Amino acid sequence: MANSHDAREATMIGRRTDGTIIRRPLSPHLQVYDMMQMTSALSIMHRITGTAWSLGLIFLVWWLAAAAAGPDAYASVQWFMGSFIGVIMLFGITAVAWYHTLAGLRHLMWDAGYGYDIPTTYRTGWMVIIGTGVMTVLTWIVAIIAWAS
Amino acid sequence: MSEHQTHFQSPLGRVRGHGSAKSGTHHWWMQRVTSLAMLPLMIWFAFSIASKAGAPWEVVAEWIGRPFNAVLLVAMIALGFYHTASGLQVVVEDYIRPERSVMLANLAIRSVCVLLGLLAALSVLRLAI
Ligand code: HEM
C-alpha cells in the first residue's frame, strides 16, 4: 500500500487467504447496487435533496436580509422571485424541501425502530413520493391564491 | 458481565459511548434532534410564507417582526443551519479525500453556515425590535 494521506485508508486494507494484501471493495458501491430499485433511489434522493435545500437556504437568507434592509431591497427580491427563473427555482425548492422533510420523517420512524420489513418499506416509500407531490401542490395553491388576491 | 463477551469494546467503553472519534453518538443524535424540532417549524413556515406570496414589504416586514413569528423564525434559522452544517459534513466525509481536504471543506461549510445564520437571525431581530 502506498503512503496514504488518509487515516481511513487503514480500514480498507484486507488480506486474501494466501496472505497477500488487497484493497477491500467499497460498500455500498454503485456497480453492486441497482439504483433502479425504489429503496436505493429514495435513499440517494434524501442526500441530493438535503444538499439542494442547503443551497436553497441562500434564498431564504436573501429574502430575510432584504426585508430587514427596507422596501427597495425587498422589491428587488420580489422582482427576482416573481420572474420566470425565480418561480421555477422556488417551485424546485418547494418540492425538494417537502421531499427531504417527508423522507426525513421516514428516517425518524426507522430510528425509532419501526418499518423495516420490505412491504412497509415500499409503502412508506410511496407515501413519501405521493406526499411530496401533494404537499408541493398544496403549498403552491396557497401561494397562487395569495398572489391573486 | 456475561460469560462470553460478544463485543470487542470493553463494557466501560460501551457505557461511555465513545468511539474512535471521542464524541460518541453526539453528531448522529443532534441530527435527529434538529430534524424533530424542525418538522413542525417547516410546515408552519412553508404555509406562512406561501400565504405571503406577492404581499408588499409593509405586510411582510410586519409579519416577520411579530414576537411569536420572530421567535419561531430565529429558532428555525438556528436549528436549520446547525442541521445543514452537520448534514453536509457527512456528505463531505463520504465523498472527499484526503482527510486534509475534508477538514478544510468542513471548516468552510461551518463558516458559511454560521455567517448566513447570523445574517438571517439579525435580519429577523432588526424587524422585531
Ligand atoms: C433547512 C432545511 C434542511 C436542510 C438544508 C437539510 C439538509 C440536510 C443534509 C445536507 C443532510 C445530509 C444528507 C445525508 O447525509 O445524506 C440531512 C440529513 C438529514 N435530514 Fe435534513 N435538512 C433540512 C431539514 C430537515 C427536516 C425538516 C427534517 C425533518 C424530518 C430533516 C431530516 C433529516 C434526517 C433524518 C437526516 C439524516 C439522514 C441520514 O442519516 O441519512 N431535515 N439534511
PDB file of C-alpha atoms and ligand atoms in Angstrom:
ATOM      1  CA  MET A   1       0.000   0.000   0.000  1.00  0.00           C
ATOM      2  CA  ALA A   2       1.297   3.376  -0.966  1.00  0.00           C
ATOM      3  CA  ASN A   3       1.924   6.002   1.653  1.00  0.00           C
ATOM      4  CA  SER A   4      -1.523   7.349   2.468  1.00  0.00           C
ATOM      5  CA  HIS A   5      -2.754  10.784   3.475  1.00  0.00           C
ATOM      6  CA  ASP A   6      -5.992   9.477   4.839  1.00  0.00           C
ATOM      7  CA  ALA A   7      -6.256   7.500   8.077  1.00  0.00           C
ATOM      8  CA  ARG A   8      -9.483   5.912   6.832  1.00  0.00           C
ATOM      9  CA  GLU A   9      -7.382   4.016   4.287  1.00  0.00           C
ATOM     10  CA  ALA A  10      -6.257   1.801   7.176  1.00  0.00           C
ATOM     11  CA  THR A  11      -9.702   0.220   7.287  1.00  0.00           C
ATOM     12  CA  MET A  12      -9.558  -0.546   3.566  1.00  0.00           C
ATOM     13  CA  ILE A  13      -6.668  -2.995   3.821  1.00  0.00           C
ATOM     14  CA  GLY A  14      -7.560  -6.682   3.712  1.00  0.00           C
ATOM     15  CA  ARG A  15      -5.794  -9.961   3.061  1.00  0.00           C
ATOM     16  CA  ARG A  16      -6.541 -12.807   0.725  1.00  0.00           C
ATOM     17  CA  THR A  17      -6.472 -16.349   2.136  1.00  0.00           C
ATOM     18  CA  ASP A  18      -2.920 -16.729   0.816  1.00  0.00           C
ATOM     19  CA  GLY A  19      -1.870 -13.707   2.868  1.00  0.00           C
ATOM     20  CA  THR A  20      -1.341 -11.185   0.085  1.00  0.00           C
ATOM     21  CA  ILE A  21      -2.622  -7.708   0.812  1.00  0.00           C
ATOM     22  CA  ILE A  22      -5.549  -6.293  -1.175  1.00  0.00           C
ATOM     23  CA  ARG A  23      -7.669  -3.177  -1.041  1.00  0.00           C
ATOM     24  CA  ARG A  24     -11.157  -4.023   0.163  1.00  0.00           C
ATOM     25  CA  PRO A  25     -14.056  -3.156  -2.144  1.00  0.00           C
ATOM     26  CA  LEU A  26     -16.249  -0.217  -1.166  1.00  0.00           C
ATOM     27  CA  SER A  27     -19.736  -0.954   0.012  1.00  0.00           C
ATOM     28  CA  PRO A  28     -22.331   0.077  -0.932  1.00  0.00           C
ATOM     29  CA  HIS A  29     -20.968   0.525  -4.410  1.00  0.00           C
ATOM     30  CA  LEU A  30     -22.712   1.844  -7.492  1.00  0.00           C
ATOM     31  CA  GLN A  31     -21.563  -1.182  -9.504  1.00  0.00           C
ATOM     32  CA  VAL A  32     -23.100  -3.548  -6.957  1.00  0.00           C
ATOM     33  CA  TYR A  33     -26.262  -1.666  -6.060  1.00  0.00           C
ATOM     34  CA  ASP A  34     -29.105  -1.491  -8.528  1.00  0.00           C
ATOM     35  CA  MET A  35     -30.045   2.180  -8.381  1.00  0.00           C
ATOM     36  CA  MET A  36     -33.265   1.483 -10.203  1.00  0.00           C
ATOM     37  CA  GLN A  37     -34.731  -0.033  -7.051  1.00  0.00           C
ATOM     38  CA  MET A  38     -37.056   2.276  -5.188  1.00  0.00           C
ATOM     39  CA  THR A  39     -35.223   1.761  -1.886  1.00  0.00           C
ATOM     40  CA  SER A  40     -31.795   2.910  -3.109  1.00  0.00           C
ATOM     41  CA  ALA A  41     -33.224   5.613  -5.380  1.00  0.00           C
ATOM     42  CA  LEU A  42     -35.152   7.218  -2.489  1.00  0.00           C
ATOM     43  CA  SER A  43     -32.094   6.901  -0.251  1.00  0.00           C
ATOM     44  CA  ILE A  44     -29.817   8.888  -2.542  1.00  0.00           C
ATOM     45  CA  MET A  45     -32.652  11.350  -3.193  1.00  0.00           C
ATOM     46  CA  HIS A  46     -32.662  12.229   0.514  1.00  0.00           C
ATOM     47  CA  ARG A  47     -28.990  13.145   0.236  1.00  0.00           C
ATOM     48  CA  ILE A  48     -29.468  15.069  -3.040  1.00  0.00           C
ATOM     49  CA  THR A  49     -32.466  16.996  -1.696  1.00  0.00           C
ATOM     50  CA  GLY A  50     -30.624  17.734   1.569  1.00  0.00           C
ATOM     51  CA  THR A  51     -27.748  19.235  -0.392  1.00  0.00           C
ATOM     52  CA  ALA A  52     -30.003  21.147  -2.792  1.00  0.00           C
ATOM     53  CA  TRP A  53     -32.056  22.532   0.085  1.00  0.00           C
ATOM     54  CA  SER A  54     -28.810  23.703   1.730  1.00  0.00           C
ATOM     55  CA  LEU A  55     -28.189  25.840  -1.355  1.00  0.00           C
ATOM     56  CA  GLY A  56     -31.850  26.925  -1.351  1.00  0.00           C
ATOM     57  CA  LEU A  57     -31.327  28.381   2.133  1.00  0.00           C
ATOM     58  CA  ILE A  58     -29.297  31.156   0.493  1.00  0.00           C
ATOM     59  CA  PHE A  59     -32.563  32.494  -0.983  1.00  0.00           C
ATOM     60  CA  LEU A  60     -34.232  32.361   2.417  1.00  0.00           C
ATOM     61  CA  VAL A  61     -31.399  34.455   3.877  1.00  0.00           C
ATOM     62  CA  TRP A  62     -31.556  36.882   0.950  1.00  0.00           C
ATOM     63  CA  TRP A  63     -35.312  37.261   1.431  1.00  0.00           C
ATOM     64  CA  LEU A  64     -34.950  37.951   5.188  1.00  0.00           C
ATOM     65  CA  ALA A  65     -31.986  40.311   4.788  1.00  0.00           C
ATOM     66  CA  ALA A  66     -33.790  42.263   2.050  1.00  0.00           C
ATOM     67  CA  ALA A  67     -36.920  42.574   4.185  1.00  0.00           C
ATOM     68  CA  ALA A  68     -34.754  43.937   7.007  1.00  0.00           C
ATOM     69  CA  ALA A  69     -32.947  46.326   4.650  1.00  0.00           C
ATOM     70  CA  GLY A  70     -36.166  48.025   3.555  1.00  0.00           C
ATOM     71  CA  PRO A  71     -38.777  48.398   0.799  1.00  0.00           C
ATOM     72  CA  ASP A  72     -36.320  48.951  -2.076  1.00  0.00           C
ATOM     73  CA  ALA A  73     -34.201  45.884  -1.358  1.00  0.00           C
ATOM     74  CA  TYR A  74     -37.369  43.868  -0.806  1.00  0.00           C
ATOM     75  CA  ALA A  75     -38.750  44.995  -4.165  1.00  0.00           C
ATOM     76  CA  SER A  76     -35.708  43.572  -5.986  1.00  0.00           C
ATOM     77  CA  VAL A  77     -36.056  40.187  -4.226  1.00  0.00           C
ATOM     78  CA  GLN A  78     -39.718  40.199  -5.141  1.00  0.00           C
ATOM     79  CA  TRP A  79     -38.882  41.008  -8.740  1.00  0.00           C
ATOM     80  CA  PHE A  80     -36.482  38.055  -8.915  1.00  0.00           C
ATOM     81  CA  MET A  81     -38.805  35.600  -7.127  1.00  0.00           C
ATOM     82  CA  GLY A  82     -41.625  36.603  -9.470  1.00  0.00           C
ATOM     83  CA  SER A  83     -39.547  36.212 -12.641  1.00  0.00           C
ATOM     84  CA  PHE A  84     -39.684  33.076 -14.775  1.00  0.00           C
ATOM     85  CA  ILE A  85     -36.395  31.728 -13.402  1.00  0.00           C
ATOM     86  CA  GLY A  86     -37.388  32.735  -9.877  1.00  0.00           C
ATOM     87  CA  VAL A  87     -40.691  30.882  -9.996  1.00  0.00           C
ATOM     88  CA  ILE A  88     -39.111  27.723 -11.464  1.00  0.00           C
ATOM     89  CA  MET A  89     -36.450  27.840  -8.770  1.00  0.00           C
ATOM     90  CA  LEU A  90     -38.921  28.405  -5.941  1.00  0.00           C
ATOM     91  CA  PHE A  91     -41.042  25.541  -7.222  1.00  0.00           C
ATOM     92  CA  GLY A  92     -37.946  23.310  -7.233  1.00  0.00           C
ATOM     93  CA  ILE A  93     -37.015  24.355  -3.697  1.00  0.00           C
ATOM     94  CA  THR A  94     -40.576  23.645  -2.527  1.00  0.00           C
ATOM     95  CA  ALA A  95     -40.515  20.104  -3.960  1.00  0.00           C
ATOM     96  CA  VAL A  96     -37.008  19.424  -2.678  1.00  0.00           C
ATOM     97  CA  ALA A  97     -37.858  20.736   0.804  1.00  0.00           C
ATOM     98  CA  TRP A  98     -41.025  18.642   1.058  1.00  0.00           C
ATOM     99  CA  TYR A  99     -39.268  15.510  -0.173  1.00  0.00           C
ATOM    100  CA  HIS A 100     -36.432  15.957   2.339  1.00  0.00           C
ATOM    101  CA  THR A 101     -38.840  16.676   5.175  1.00  0.00           C
ATOM    102  CA  LEU A 102     -41.091  13.670   4.457  1.00  0.00           C
ATOM    103  CA  ALA A 103     -38.164  11.318   3.791  1.00  0.00           C
ATOM    104  CA  GLY A 104     -36.606  12.727   6.984  1.00  0.00           C
ATOM    105  CA  LEU A 105     -39.753  11.776   8.859  1.00  0.00           C
ATOM    106  CA  ARG A 106     -39.351   8.267   7.415  1.00  0.00           C
ATOM    107  CA  HIS A 107     -35.770   8.235   8.748  1.00  0.00           C
ATOM    108  CA  LEU A 108     -37.018   9.232  12.193  1.00  0.00           C
ATOM    109  CA  MET A 109     -39.544   6.372  12.052  1.00  0.00           C
ATOM    110  CA  TRP A 110     -36.710   3.954  11.269  1.00  0.00           C
ATOM    111  CA  ASP A 111     -34.599   5.436  14.077  1.00  0.00           C
ATOM    112  CA  ALA A 112     -37.480   4.786  16.466  1.00  0.00           C
ATOM    113  CA  GLY A 113     -37.323   1.147  15.335  1.00  0.00           C
ATOM    114  CA  TYR A 114     -40.337   0.864  13.029  1.00  0.00           C
ATOM    115  CA  GLY A 115     -40.971  -0.012   9.404  1.00  0.00           C
ATOM    116  CA  TYR A 116     -38.041  -2.230   8.441  1.00  0.00           C
ATOM    117  CA  ASP A 117     -39.899  -5.037   6.670  1.00  0.00           C
ATOM    118  CA  ILE A 118     -39.990  -4.951   2.875  1.00  0.00           C
ATOM    119  CA  PRO A 119     -43.735  -4.319   2.341  1.00  0.00           C
ATOM    120  CA  THR A 120     -43.717  -1.439   4.858  1.00  0.00           C
ATOM    121  CA  THR A 121     -40.545  -0.005   3.304  1.00  0.00           C
ATOM    122  CA  TYR A 122     -42.234   0.148  -0.086  1.00  0.00           C
ATOM    123  CA  ARG A 123     -45.457   1.514   1.359  1.00  0.00           C
ATOM    124  CA  THR A 124     -43.704   4.357   3.240  1.00  0.00           C
ATOM    125  CA  GLY A 125     -41.582   4.983   0.134  1.00  0.00           C
ATOM    126  CA  TRP A 126     -44.703   5.565  -1.947  1.00  0.00           C
ATOM    127  CA  MET A 127     -46.137   7.712   0.838  1.00  0.00           C
ATOM    128  CA  VAL A 128     -43.051   9.952   0.618  1.00  0.00           C
ATOM    129  CA  ILE A 129     -43.328  10.240  -3.183  1.00  0.00           C
ATOM    130  CA  ILE A 130     -47.066  10.929  -3.218  1.00  0.00           C
ATOM    131  CA  GLY A 131     -46.788  13.124  -0.113  1.00  0.00           C
ATOM    132  CA  THR A 132     -44.149  15.282  -1.809  1.00  0.00           C
ATOM    133  CA  GLY A 133     -46.473  15.823  -4.779  1.00  0.00           C
ATOM    134  CA  VAL A 134     -49.478  16.600  -2.607  1.00  0.00           C
ATOM    135  CA  MET A 135     -47.638  18.998  -0.253  1.00  0.00           C
ATOM    136  CA  THR A 136     -45.868  20.795  -3.118  1.00  0.00           C
ATOM    137  CA  VAL A 137     -49.135  21.362  -4.997  1.00  0.00           C
ATOM    138  CA  LEU A 138     -50.904  22.381  -1.769  1.00  0.00           C
ATOM    139  CA  THR A 139     -48.180  24.935  -0.927  1.00  0.00           C
ATOM    140  CA  TRP A 140     -48.449  26.408  -4.427  1.00  0.00           C
ATOM    141  CA  ILE A 141     -52.235  26.545  -4.356  1.00  0.00           C
ATOM    142  CA  VAL A 142     -51.920  28.638  -1.177  1.00  0.00           C
ATOM    143  CA  ALA A 143     -49.264  30.810  -2.848  1.00  0.00           C
ATOM    144  CA  ILE A 144     -51.268  31.326  -6.045  1.00  0.00           C
ATOM    145  CA  ILE A 145     -54.431  32.221  -4.117  1.00  0.00           C
ATOM    146  CA  ALA A 146     -52.404  34.712  -2.032  1.00  0.00           C
ATOM    147  CA  TRP A 147     -50.791  36.153  -5.147  1.00  0.00           C
ATOM    148  CA  ALA A 148     -54.082  36.573  -6.993  1.00  0.00           C
ATOM    149  CA  SER A 149     -55.879  38.266  -4.109  1.00  0.00           C
TER     150      SER A 149
ATOM    151  CA  MET B   1     -20.826  -9.363  32.875  1.00  0.00           C
ATOM    152  CA  SER B   2     -21.844 -12.284  30.673  1.00  0.00           C
ATOM    153  CA  GLU B   3     -19.578 -15.301  30.434  1.00  0.00           C
ATOM    154  CA  HIS B   4     -19.000 -14.851  26.731  1.00  0.00           C
ATOM    155  CA  GLN B   5     -18.147 -11.334  25.757  1.00  0.00           C
ATOM    156  CA  THR B   6     -19.590 -10.751  22.282  1.00  0.00           C
ATOM    157  CA  HIS B   7     -18.185  -7.238  21.804  1.00  0.00           C
ATOM    158  CA  PHE B   8     -14.596  -6.224  21.262  1.00  0.00           C
ATOM    159  CA  GLN B   9     -15.343  -2.964  23.049  1.00  0.00           C
ATOM    160  CA  SER B  10     -14.936  -3.034  26.822  1.00  0.00           C
ATOM    161  CA  PRO B  11     -18.088  -2.597  28.947  1.00  0.00           C
ATOM    162  CA  LEU B  12     -16.710   0.704  30.258  1.00  0.00           C
ATOM    163  CA  GLY B  13     -16.147   1.906  26.693  1.00  0.00           C
ATOM    164  CA  ARG B  14     -19.713   0.947  25.869  1.00  0.00           C
ATOM    165  CA  VAL B  15     -21.377   2.838  28.694  1.00  0.00           C
ATOM    166  CA  ARG B  16     -19.303   5.882  27.953  1.00  0.00           C
ATOM    167  CA  GLY B  17     -20.365   5.602  24.336  1.00  0.00           C
ATOM    168  CA  HIS B  18     -17.120   6.965  22.994  1.00  0.00           C
ATOM    169  CA  GLY B  19     -15.749   5.514  19.779  1.00  0.00           C
ATOM    170  CA  SER B  20     -12.563   6.473  17.994  1.00  0.00           C
ATOM    171  CA  ALA B  21     -13.964   9.940  17.232  1.00  0.00           C
ATOM    172  CA  LYS B  22     -14.311  10.590  21.004  1.00  0.00           C
ATOM    173  CA  SER B  23     -17.731  12.124  20.507  1.00  0.00           C
ATOM    174  CA  GLY B  24     -19.900   9.003  20.762  1.00  0.00           C
ATOM    175  CA  THR B  25     -23.273   9.365  19.088  1.00  0.00           C
ATOM    176  CA  HIS B  26     -23.444  13.137  19.569  1.00  0.00           C
ATOM    177  CA  HIS B  27     -23.345  14.071  15.868  1.00  0.00           C
ATOM    178  CA  TRP B  28     -25.942  11.470  14.901  1.00  0.00           C
ATOM    179  CA  TRP B  29     -28.178  12.371  17.843  1.00  0.00           C
ATOM    180  CA  MET B  30     -28.076  16.133  17.154  1.00  0.00           C
ATOM    181  CA  GLN B  31     -29.084  15.426  13.522  1.00  0.00           C
ATOM    182  CA  ARG B  32     -32.204  13.651  14.878  1.00  0.00           C
ATOM    183  CA  VAL B  33     -32.928  16.338  17.499  1.00  0.00           C
ATOM    184  CA  THR B  34     -32.722  19.158  14.951  1.00  0.00           C
ATOM    185  CA  SER B  35     -34.836  17.152  12.459  1.00  0.00           C
ATOM    186  CA  LEU B  36     -37.559  16.528  15.008  1.00  0.00           C
ATOM    187  CA  ALA B  37     -37.596  20.152  16.148  1.00  0.00           C
ATOM    188  CA  MET B  38     -37.678  21.490  12.586  1.00  0.00           C
ATOM    189  CA  LEU B  39     -40.517  19.258  11.436  1.00  0.00           C
ATOM    190  CA  PRO B  40     -43.349  21.446  12.830  1.00  0.00           C
ATOM    191  CA  LEU B  41     -41.392  24.642  12.106  1.00  0.00           C
ATOM    192  CA  MET B  42     -41.010  23.724   8.425  1.00  0.00           C
ATOM    193  CA  ILE B  43     -44.725  23.017   7.998  1.00  0.00           C
ATOM    194  CA  TRP B  44     -45.601  26.310   9.718  1.00  0.00           C
ATOM    195  CA  PHE B  45     -43.061  28.257   7.681  1.00  0.00           C
ATOM    196  CA  ALA B  46     -43.927  26.748   4.268  1.00  0.00           C
ATOM    197  CA  PHE B  47     -47.593  27.672   4.509  1.00  0.00           C
ATOM    198  CA  SER B  48     -46.989  31.036   6.198  1.00  0.00           C
ATOM    199  CA  ILE B  49     -44.582  32.164   3.506  1.00  0.00           C
ATOM    200  CA  ALA B  50     -46.796  30.800   0.717  1.00  0.00           C
ATOM    201  CA  SER B  51     -49.700  32.857   2.013  1.00  0.00           C
ATOM    202  CA  LYS B  52     -47.469  35.974   1.810  1.00  0.00           C
ATOM    203  CA  ALA B  53     -46.702  35.480  -1.909  1.00  0.00           C
ATOM    204  CA  GLY B  54     -46.799  38.830  -3.672  1.00  0.00           C
ATOM    205  CA  ALA B  55     -47.529  40.732  -0.449  1.00  0.00           C
ATOM    206  CA  PRO B  56     -45.998  44.234  -0.187  1.00  0.00           C
ATOM    207  CA  TRP B  57     -42.995  44.943   2.043  1.00  0.00           C
ATOM    208  CA  GLU B  58     -45.102  46.546   4.803  1.00  0.00           C
ATOM    209  CA  VAL B  59     -47.134  43.358   5.278  1.00  0.00           C
ATOM    210  CA  VAL B  60     -44.131  41.005   5.151  1.00  0.00           C
ATOM    211  CA  ALA B  61     -41.925  43.125   7.431  1.00  0.00           C
ATOM    212  CA  GLU B  62     -44.732  43.425   9.959  1.00  0.00           C
ATOM    213  CA  TRP B  63     -45.316  39.647   9.859  1.00  0.00           C
ATOM    214  CA  ILE B  64     -41.624  38.795  10.372  1.00  0.00           C
ATOM    215  CA  GLY B  65     -41.403  41.287  13.234  1.00  0.00           C
ATOM    216  CA  ARG B  66     -44.268  39.940  15.335  1.00  0.00           C
ATOM    217  CA  PRO B  67     -42.763  38.438  18.526  1.00  0.00           C
ATOM    218  CA  PHE B  68     -44.288  34.982  18.048  1.00  0.00           C
ATOM    219  CA  ASN B  69     -43.176  34.722  14.413  1.00  0.00           C
ATOM    220  CA  ALA B  70     -39.741  36.217  15.115  1.00  0.00           C
ATOM    221  CA  VAL B  71     -39.017  33.675  17.858  1.00  0.00           C
ATOM    222  CA  LEU B  72     -40.066  30.757  15.652  1.00  0.00           C
ATOM    223  CA  LEU B  73     -38.029  32.140  12.744  1.00  0.00           C
ATOM    224  CA  VAL B  74     -34.876  32.541  14.845  1.00  0.00           C
ATOM    225  CA  ALA B  75     -35.357  29.016  16.230  1.00  0.00           C
ATOM    226  CA  MET B  76     -35.800  27.667  12.705  1.00  0.00           C
ATOM    227  CA  ILE B  77     -32.689  29.517  11.500  1.00  0.00           C
ATOM    228  CA  ALA B  78     -30.519  28.199  14.358  1.00  0.00           C
ATOM    229  CA  LEU B  79     -31.769  24.609  14.045  1.00  0.00           C
ATOM    230  CA  GLY B  80     -31.689  24.756  10.252  1.00  0.00           C
ATOM    231  CA  PHE B  81     -28.108  25.901   9.921  1.00  0.00           C
ATOM    232  CA  TYR B  82     -26.894  23.530  12.644  1.00  0.00           C
ATOM    233  CA  HIS B  83     -28.621  20.655  10.829  1.00  0.00           C
ATOM    234  CA  THR B  84     -27.343  21.804   7.433  1.00  0.00           C
ATOM    235  CA  ALA B  85     -23.709  22.128   8.565  1.00  0.00           C
ATOM    236  CA  SER B  86     -23.650  18.712  10.212  1.00  0.00           C
ATOM    237  CA  GLY B  87     -25.614  17.169   7.319  1.00  0.00           C
ATOM    238  CA  LEU B  88     -23.216  18.493   4.693  1.00  0.00           C
ATOM    239  CA  GLN B  89     -20.323  17.354   6.898  1.00  0.00           C
ATOM    240  CA  VAL B  90     -21.406  13.722   6.440  1.00  0.00           C
ATOM    241  CA  VAL B  91     -21.677  14.146   2.673  1.00  0.00           C
ATOM    242  CA  VAL B  92     -18.172  15.652   2.569  1.00  0.00           C
ATOM    243  CA  GLU B  93     -16.763  12.862   4.772  1.00  0.00           C
ATOM    244  CA  ASP B  94     -18.224  10.269   2.421  1.00  0.00           C
ATOM    245  CA  TYR B  95     -17.031  11.657  -0.903  1.00  0.00           C
ATOM    246  CA  ILE B  96     -13.969  13.825  -0.322  1.00  0.00           C
ATOM    247  CA  ARG B  97     -10.404  12.639   0.194  1.00  0.00           C
ATOM    248  CA  PRO B  98      -7.814  13.049   1.622  1.00  0.00           C
ATOM    249  CA  GLU B  99      -8.638  13.983   5.225  1.00  0.00           C
ATOM    250  CA  ARG B 100      -6.965  17.367   4.928  1.00  0.00           C
ATOM    251  CA  SER B 101      -9.476  18.376   2.251  1.00  0.00           C
ATOM    252  CA  VAL B 102     -12.318  17.016   4.387  1.00  0.00           C
ATOM    253  CA  MET B 103     -11.242  19.240   7.249  1.00  0.00           C
ATOM    254  CA  LEU B 104     -10.868  22.323   5.037  1.00  0.00           C
ATOM    255  CA  ALA B 105     -14.233  21.735   3.357  1.00  0.00           C
ATOM    256  CA  ASN B 106     -15.964  21.328   6.702  1.00  0.00           C
ATOM    257  CA  LEU B 107     -14.353  24.451   8.140  1.00  0.00           C
ATOM    258  CA  ALA B 108     -15.562  26.366   5.070  1.00  0.00           C
ATOM    259  CA  ILE B 109     -19.091  24.912   5.348  1.00  0.00           C
ATOM    260  CA  ARG B 110     -19.246  25.753   9.041  1.00  0.00           C
ATOM    261  CA  SER B 111     -18.078  29.346   8.446  1.00  0.00           C
ATOM    262  CA  VAL B 112     -20.652  29.930   5.716  1.00  0.00           C
ATOM    263  CA  CYS B 113     -23.445  28.376   7.797  1.00  0.00           C
ATOM    264  CA  VAL B 114     -22.580  30.440  10.885  1.00  0.00           C
ATOM    265  CA  LEU B 115     -22.342  33.682   8.898  1.00  0.00           C
ATOM    266  CA  LEU B 116     -25.556  33.108   6.922  1.00  0.00           C
ATOM    267  CA  GLY B 117     -27.328  32.048  10.113  1.00  0.00           C
ATOM    268  CA  LEU B 118     -26.210  35.206  11.926  1.00  0.00           C
ATOM    269  CA  LEU B 119     -27.248  37.374   8.965  1.00  0.00           C
ATOM    270  CA  ALA B 120     -30.695  35.753   8.861  1.00  0.00           C
ATOM    271  CA  ALA B 121     -31.186  35.980  12.632  1.00  0.00           C
ATOM    272  CA  LEU B 122     -30.039  39.611  12.733  1.00  0.00           C
ATOM    273  CA  SER B 123     -32.468  40.460   9.927  1.00  0.00           C
ATOM    274  CA  VAL B 124     -35.370  38.960  11.856  1.00  0.00           C
ATOM    275  CA  LEU B 125     -34.342  40.732  15.072  1.00  0.00           C
ATOM    276  CA  ARG B 126     -33.999  44.065  13.281  1.00  0.00           C
ATOM    277  CA  LEU B 127     -37.612  43.816  12.137  1.00  0.00           C
ATOM    278  CA  ALA B 128     -38.766  42.569  15.538  1.00  0.00           C
ATOM    279  CA  ILE B 129     -37.122  45.102  17.839  1.00  0.00           C
TER     280      ILE B 129
HETATM  281  C1  HEM C   1     -33.259  23.780   6.477  1.00  0.00           C
HETATM  282  C2  HEM C   1     -33.711  22.690   5.918  1.00  0.00           C
HETATM  283  C3  HEM C   1     -32.866  21.433   5.786  1.00  0.00           C
HETATM  284  C4  HEM C   1     -31.659  21.273   5.162  1.00  0.00           C
HETATM  285  C5  HEM C   1     -30.866  22.324   4.394  1.00  0.00           C
HETATM  286  C6  HEM C   1     -31.259  19.889   5.365  1.00  0.00           C
HETATM  287  C7  HEM C   1     -30.090  19.327   4.885  1.00  0.00           C
HETATM  288  C8  HEM C   1     -29.647  18.059   5.170  1.00  0.00           C
HETATM  289  C9  HEM C   1     -28.425  17.469   4.692  1.00  0.00           C
HETATM  290  C10 HEM C   1     -27.395  18.130   3.785  1.00  0.00           C
HETATM  291  C11 HEM C   1     -28.351  16.204   5.193  1.00  0.00           C
HETATM  292  C12 HEM C   1     -27.247  15.172   4.963  1.00  0.00           C
HETATM  293  C13 HEM C   1     -27.735  14.169   3.964  1.00  0.00           C
HETATM  294  C14 HEM C   1     -27.020  12.864   4.012  1.00  0.00           C
HETATM  295  O1  HEM C   1     -26.193  12.615   4.896  1.00  0.00           O
HETATM  296  O2  HEM C   1     -27.301  12.024   3.138  1.00  0.00           O
HETATM  297  C15 HEM C   1     -29.528  15.981   6.007  1.00  0.00           C
HETATM  298  C16 HEM C   1     -29.813  14.824   6.705  1.00  0.00           C
HETATM  299  C17 HEM C   1     -30.987  14.581   7.389  1.00  0.00           C
HETATM  300  N1  HEM C   1     -32.100  15.406   7.418  1.00  0.00           N
HETATM  301 FE1  HEM C   1     -32.159  17.311   6.746  1.00  0.00          FE
HETATM  302  N2  HEM C   1     -32.224  19.232   6.083  1.00  0.00           N
HETATM  303  C18 HEM C   1     -33.235  20.139   6.364  1.00  0.00           C
HETATM  304  C19 HEM C   1     -34.416  19.899   7.036  1.00  0.00           C
HETATM  305  C20 HEM C   1     -34.807  18.682   7.543  1.00  0.00           C
HETATM  306  C21 HEM C   1     -36.072  18.425   8.158  1.00  0.00           C
HETATM  307  C22 HEM C   1     -37.230  19.426   8.341  1.00  0.00           C
HETATM  308  C23 HEM C   1     -36.073  17.143   8.543  1.00  0.00           C
HETATM  309  C24 HEM C   1     -37.258  16.530   9.264  1.00  0.00           C
HETATM  310  C25 HEM C   1     -37.790  15.475   9.300  1.00  0.00           C
HETATM  311  C26 HEM C   1     -34.780  16.555   8.176  1.00  0.00           C
HETATM  312  C27 HEM C   1     -34.345  15.262   8.411  1.00  0.00           C
HETATM  313  C28 HEM C   1     -33.079  14.770   8.157  1.00  0.00           C
HETATM  314  C29 HEM C   1     -32.571  13.490   8.628  1.00  0.00           C
HETATM  315  C30 HEM C   1     -33.337  12.465   9.459  1.00  0.00           C
HETATM  316  C31 HEM C   1     -31.249  13.383   8.148  1.00  0.00           C
HETATM  317  C32 HEM C   1     -30.282  12.232   8.375  1.00  0.00           C
HETATM  318  C33 HEM C   1     -30.377  11.250   7.269  1.00  0.00           C
HETATM  319  C34 HEM C   1     -29.375  10.150   7.317  1.00  0.00           C
HETATM  320  O3  HEM C   1     -28.933   9.752   8.399  1.00  0.00           O
HETATM  321  O4  HEM C   1     -29.022   9.645   6.233  1.00  0.00           O
HETATM  322  N3  HEM C   1     -34.026  17.537   7.558  1.00  0.00           N
HETATM  323  N4  HEM C   1     -30.308  17.134   5.970  1.00  0.00           N
END
